Amino acid sequence: MELFEALRKRRAVRDFTEQAIPDDILMKLAYAARRAPTGGNTPYRRILVVNDRKRIRLIKQVSPGILGQPTALIVIFTDLEVTRELGKLGNVCATIDAGAAAENVALAATDLHLGACFTKSYSETGVKEILNIPDGYRTEVMLQLGYPRKDQPRSMRPREGADATYHNRFAGS
Ligand SMILES: Cc1cc2nc3c(=O)[nH]c(=O)nc-3n(C[C@H](O)[C@H](O)[C@H](O)COP(=O)(O)O)c2cc1C
């Protein structure tokens, strides 16, 4: 698939079949995440691939943002100690970076005929406990992953303003 085809096809997929994602495919998605840039080339980003169904079930219990039954998750999180190398910019860079990594995963998933959905609505404390992530780290975003069910609900229509693009100068909302 060409990149622009993946850009066109990517959408939030929340309904998944029970088919497991093979490990080599999950590793490709982790590779896509690692290909995202990092502010100041600072190695604060951590990527955790979860396909243990028991843990996923527990995470769903603390995540109102998980509506279906993903068969895998990729959690992008930050080593806060390492972000300090970047001073005041460290925190925001880590979050921007996580978004870039997450979108890489979403596009790679589309390319591999998988579905993906960004997820931010979850209990930080609960997810960290379930995944054994200690203090000193902050989760940034999770990707729900799986093979999409055929009868996906329609995508939500973009809200007014979602496509606003300007040329040379901001021309008001
Ligand atoms: C930062 C971020 C957090 C999100 N959190 C959730 C979430 O917790 N649960 C969910 O179902 N969708 C979540 N989404 C998906 C958005 O609802 C979705 O991207 C948006 O409705 C646009 O639809 P589209 O991705 O199909 O274009 C999130 C998206 C982003 C970028």
Tab-separated table of C-alpha atoms and ligand atoms in Angstrom:
chain	number	residue	atom	x	y	z
A	1	MET	CA	0.000	0.000	0.000
A	2	GLU	CA	1.266	3.439	-0.806
A	3	LEU	CA	1.593	5.866	2.058
A	4	PHE	CA	-1.151	8.110	0.721
A	5	GLU	CA	-3.520	5.172	0.432
A	6	ALA	CA	-2.854	4.338	4.087
A	7	LEU	CA	-3.413	8.006	4.987
A	8	ARG	CA	-6.750	7.923	3.184
A	9	LYS	CA	-7.871	4.617	4.702
A	10	ARG	CA	-6.761	5.154	8.301
A	11	ARG	CA	-9.629	5.574	10.700
A	12	ALA	CA	-10.334	4.728	14.320
A	13	VAL	CA	-11.239	1.010	14.434
A	14	ARG	CA	-12.838	-0.136	17.673
A	15	ASP	CA	-14.485	-3.464	16.731
A	16	PHE	CA	-12.126	-6.386	16.379
A	17	THR	CA	-12.369	-10.088	15.575
A	18	GLU	CA	-10.883	-12.617	17.991
A	19	GLN	CA	-8.048	-13.480	15.602
A	20	ALA	CA	-4.687	-12.923	17.282
A	21	ILE	CA	-2.049	-10.771	15.618
A	22	PRO	CA	1.090	-12.841	14.907
A	23	ASP	CA	4.210	-11.812	16.843
A	24	ASP	CA	6.157	-10.805	13.732
A	25	ILE	CA	3.374	-8.391	12.771
A	26	LEU	CA	3.365	-6.916	16.271
A	27	MET	CA	7.118	-6.433	15.973
A	28	LYS	CA	6.574	-4.560	12.698
A	29	LEU	CA	4.182	-2.229	14.477
A	30	ALA	CA	6.736	-1.681	17.261
A	31	TYR	CA	9.318	-0.910	14.550
A	32	ALA	CA	6.950	1.696	13.087
A	33	ALA	CA	6.654	3.307	16.530
A	34	ARG	CA	10.428	3.386	16.949
A	35	ARG	CA	10.823	5.138	13.579
A	36	ALA	CA	9.161	8.279	14.972
A	37	PRO	CA	11.456	11.208	15.762
A	38	THR	CA	12.542	12.130	19.297
A	39	GLY	CA	13.162	15.689	20.477
A	40	GLY	CA	16.906	16.366	20.669
A	41	ASN	CA	17.496	12.690	19.825
A	42	THR	CA	16.780	12.037	23.498
A	43	PRO	CA	15.995	8.393	24.331
A	44	TYR	CA	13.016	8.919	26.662
A	45	ARG	CA	10.457	6.889	24.670
A	46	ARG	CA	9.430	3.374	25.712
A	47	ILE	CA	7.194	1.016	23.747
A	48	LEU	CA	5.337	-1.855	25.335
A	49	VAL	CA	3.568	-4.471	23.227
A	50	VAL	CA	0.809	-6.336	25.071
A	51	ASN	CA	-0.906	-9.432	23.687
A	52	ASP	CA	-1.576	-11.297	26.921
A	53	ARG	CA	-5.392	-11.549	26.863
A	54	LYS	CA	-5.669	-11.567	30.650
A	55	ARG	CA	-3.796	-8.278	30.963
A	56	ILE	CA	-5.806	-6.764	28.104
A	57	ARG	CA	-9.032	-7.749	29.889
A	58	LEU	CA	-7.776	-6.069	33.078
A	59	ILE	CA	-6.769	-2.937	31.168
A	60	LYS	CA	-10.206	-2.761	29.557
A	61	GLN	CA	-11.729	-2.734	33.049
A	62	VAL	CA	-9.856	0.508	33.865
A	63	SER	CA	-10.231	2.078	30.408
A	64	PRO	CA	-13.558	3.684	29.485
A	65	GLY	CA	-11.941	4.520	26.128
A	66	ILE	CA	-11.725	0.850	25.108
A	67	LEU	CA	-15.135	0.039	23.687
A	68	GLY	CA	-14.460	-3.317	21.978
A	69	GLN	CA	-12.106	-6.235	22.527
A	70	PRO	CA	-8.671	-5.503	21.074
A	71	THR	CA	-6.350	-8.508	20.813
A	72	ALA	CA	-3.249	-6.393	21.342
A	73	LEU	CA	-2.219	-3.030	22.709
A	74	ILE	CA	0.829	-0.899	22.179
A	75	VAL	CA	1.514	1.433	25.061
A	76	ILE	CA	3.832	4.359	24.456
A	77	PHE	CA	5.328	5.746	27.629
A	78	THR	CA	8.075	8.036	28.792
A	79	ASP	CA	11.055	7.785	31.095
A	80	LEU	CA	10.632	11.107	32.913
A	81	GLU	CA	14.202	11.105	34.220
A	82	VAL	CA	15.559	11.048	30.663
A	83	THR	CA	13.228	13.870	29.539
A	84	ARG	CA	15.040	16.142	32.035
A	85	GLU	CA	17.995	16.220	29.633
A	86	LEU	CA	15.822	18.481	27.496
A	87	GLY	CA	14.965	20.857	30.345
A	88	LYS	CA	11.584	22.528	30.138
A	89	LEU	CA	10.969	21.159	26.645
A	90	GLY	CA	11.319	17.537	27.724
A	91	ASN	CA	7.730	16.954	28.822
A	92	VAL	CA	6.067	18.406	25.792
A	93	CYS	CA	8.567	16.801	23.394
A	94	ALA	CA	7.865	13.394	24.909
A	95	THR	CA	4.139	13.835	24.367
A	96	ILE	CA	4.542	15.067	20.788
A	97	ASP	CA	6.899	12.204	20.094
A	98	ALA	CA	4.410	9.677	21.499
A	99	GLY	CA	1.743	11.067	19.178
A	100	ALA	CA	4.082	10.707	16.212
A	101	ALA	CA	4.936	7.145	17.227
A	102	ALA	CA	1.257	6.320	17.702
A	103	GLU	CA	0.338	7.642	14.265
A	104	ASN	CA	3.163	5.602	12.730
A	105	VAL	CA	1.612	2.530	14.367
A	106	ALA	CA	-1.862	3.454	13.128
A	107	LEU	CA	-0.621	3.894	9.557
A	108	ALA	CA	1.436	0.694	9.668
A	109	ALA	CA	-1.607	-1.152	11.035
A	110	THR	CA	-3.707	0.158	8.138
A	111	ASP	CA	-1.039	-0.995	5.706
A	112	LEU	CA	-1.111	-4.470	7.299
A	113	HIS	CA	-4.959	-4.644	7.131
A	114	LEU	CA	-5.245	-4.296	10.887
A	115	GLY	CA	-7.397	-1.855	12.804
A	116	ALA	CA	-6.049	0.601	15.371
A	117	CYS	CA	-7.502	3.172	17.716
A	118	PHE	CA	-5.681	5.788	19.764
A	119	THR	CA	-6.731	5.526	23.404
A	120	LYS	CA	-6.263	8.130	26.095
A	121	SER	CA	-9.294	7.504	28.258
A	122	TYR	CA	-7.895	5.114	30.855
A	123	SER	CA	-6.704	5.092	34.438
A	124	GLU	CA	-3.008	5.952	34.459
A	125	THR	CA	-2.558	4.297	37.861
A	126	GLY	CA	-4.476	1.186	36.861
A	127	VAL	CA	-2.663	0.670	33.551
A	128	LYS	CA	0.750	1.212	35.161
A	129	GLU	CA	-0.025	-1.318	37.861
A	130	ILE	CA	-1.291	-3.950	35.412
A	131	LEU	CA	1.777	-3.494	33.186
A	132	ASN	CA	4.315	-3.218	35.967
A	133	ILE	CA	5.363	0.313	34.970
A	134	PRO	CA	6.982	1.971	38.010
A	135	ASP	CA	6.933	5.570	39.245
A	136	GLY	CA	9.211	7.785	37.201
A	137	TYR	CA	7.452	6.807	33.974
A	138	ARG	CA	4.361	8.345	32.418
A	139	THR	CA	2.136	6.635	29.893
A	140	GLU	CA	1.322	8.862	26.934
A	141	VAL	CA	-1.099	6.940	24.755
A	142	MET	CA	-2.252	3.398	24.010
A	143	LEU	CA	-3.143	1.899	20.659
A	144	GLN	CA	-5.896	-0.704	20.569
A	145	LEU	CA	-5.120	-3.198	17.842
A	146	GLY	CA	-6.737	-6.141	16.117
A	147	TYR	CA	-8.242	-7.420	12.899
A	148	PRO	CA	-11.248	-5.240	12.065
A	149	ARG	CA	-14.719	-6.751	12.010
A	150	LYS	CA	-16.267	-6.410	8.574
A	151	ASP	CA	-19.352	-4.558	9.799
A	152	GLN	CA	-17.494	-1.542	11.251
A	153	PRO	CA	-19.717	1.348	12.309
A	154	ARG	CA	-19.340	4.300	9.988
A	155	SER	CA	-16.581	6.763	10.803
A	156	MET	CA	-17.677	9.805	12.701
A	157	ARG	CA	-18.002	12.790	10.394
A	158	PRO	CA	-15.277	15.368	10.979
A	159	ARG	CA	-16.601	18.268	13.050
A	160	GLU	CA	-16.586	21.764	11.667
A	161	GLY	CA	-13.067	23.167	11.835
A	162	ALA	CA	-11.374	19.771	11.702
A	163	ASP	CA	-10.084	20.343	8.178
A	164	ALA	CA	-9.051	23.977	8.594
A	165	THR	CA	-5.849	24.612	6.655
A	166	TYR	CA	-4.485	28.049	5.899
A	167	HIS	CA	-2.049	29.412	3.394
A	168	ASN	CA	0.632	31.924	4.328
A	169	ARG	CA	-1.350	33.505	7.166
A	170	PHE	CA	-4.081	32.583	9.605
A	171	ALA	CA	-7.379	33.795	8.215
A	172	GLY	CA	-9.642	33.343	11.243
A	173	SER	CA	-11.835	30.424	12.291
B	1	LIG	C1	-5.092	11.750	21.614
B	1	LIG	C2	-6.255	10.895	21.205
B	1	LIG	C3	-6.955	10.180	22.166
B	1	LIG	C4	-8.010	9.351	21.801
B	1	LIG	N1	-8.625	8.591	22.761
B	1	LIG	C5	-9.608	7.736	22.395
B	1	LIG	C6	-10.178	6.859	23.364
B	1	LIG	O1	-9.820	6.838	24.545
B	1	LIG	N2	-11.132	5.987	22.940
B	1	LIG	C7	-11.566	5.953	21.630
B	1	LIG	O2	-12.432	5.132	21.311
B	1	LIG	N3	-11.046	6.789	20.690
B	1	LIG	C8	-10.063	7.658	21.040
B	1	LIG	N4	-9.483	8.460	20.101
B	1	LIG	C9	-9.933	8.358	18.701
B	1	LIG	C10	-10.742	9.563	18.241
B	1	LIG	O3	-12.042	9.535	18.803
B	1	LIG	C11	-10.825	9.540	16.695
B	1	LIG	O4	-9.512	9.609	16.167
B	1	LIG	C12	-11.656	10.692	16.168
B	1	LIG	O5	-13.022	10.497	16.489
B	1	LIG	C13	-11.540	10.861	14.643
B	1	LIG	O6	-11.908	9.665	13.975
B	1	LIG	P1	-10.893	8.942	12.967
B	1	LIG	O7	-9.654	8.578	13.735
B	1	LIG	O8	-11.667	7.737	12.477
B	1	LIG	O9	-10.580	9.921	11.871
B	1	LIG	C14	-8.425	9.281	20.435
B	1	LIG	C15	-7.718	10.017	19.474
B	1	LIG	C16	-6.651	10.792	19.845
B	1	LIG	C17	-5.867	11.525	18.776
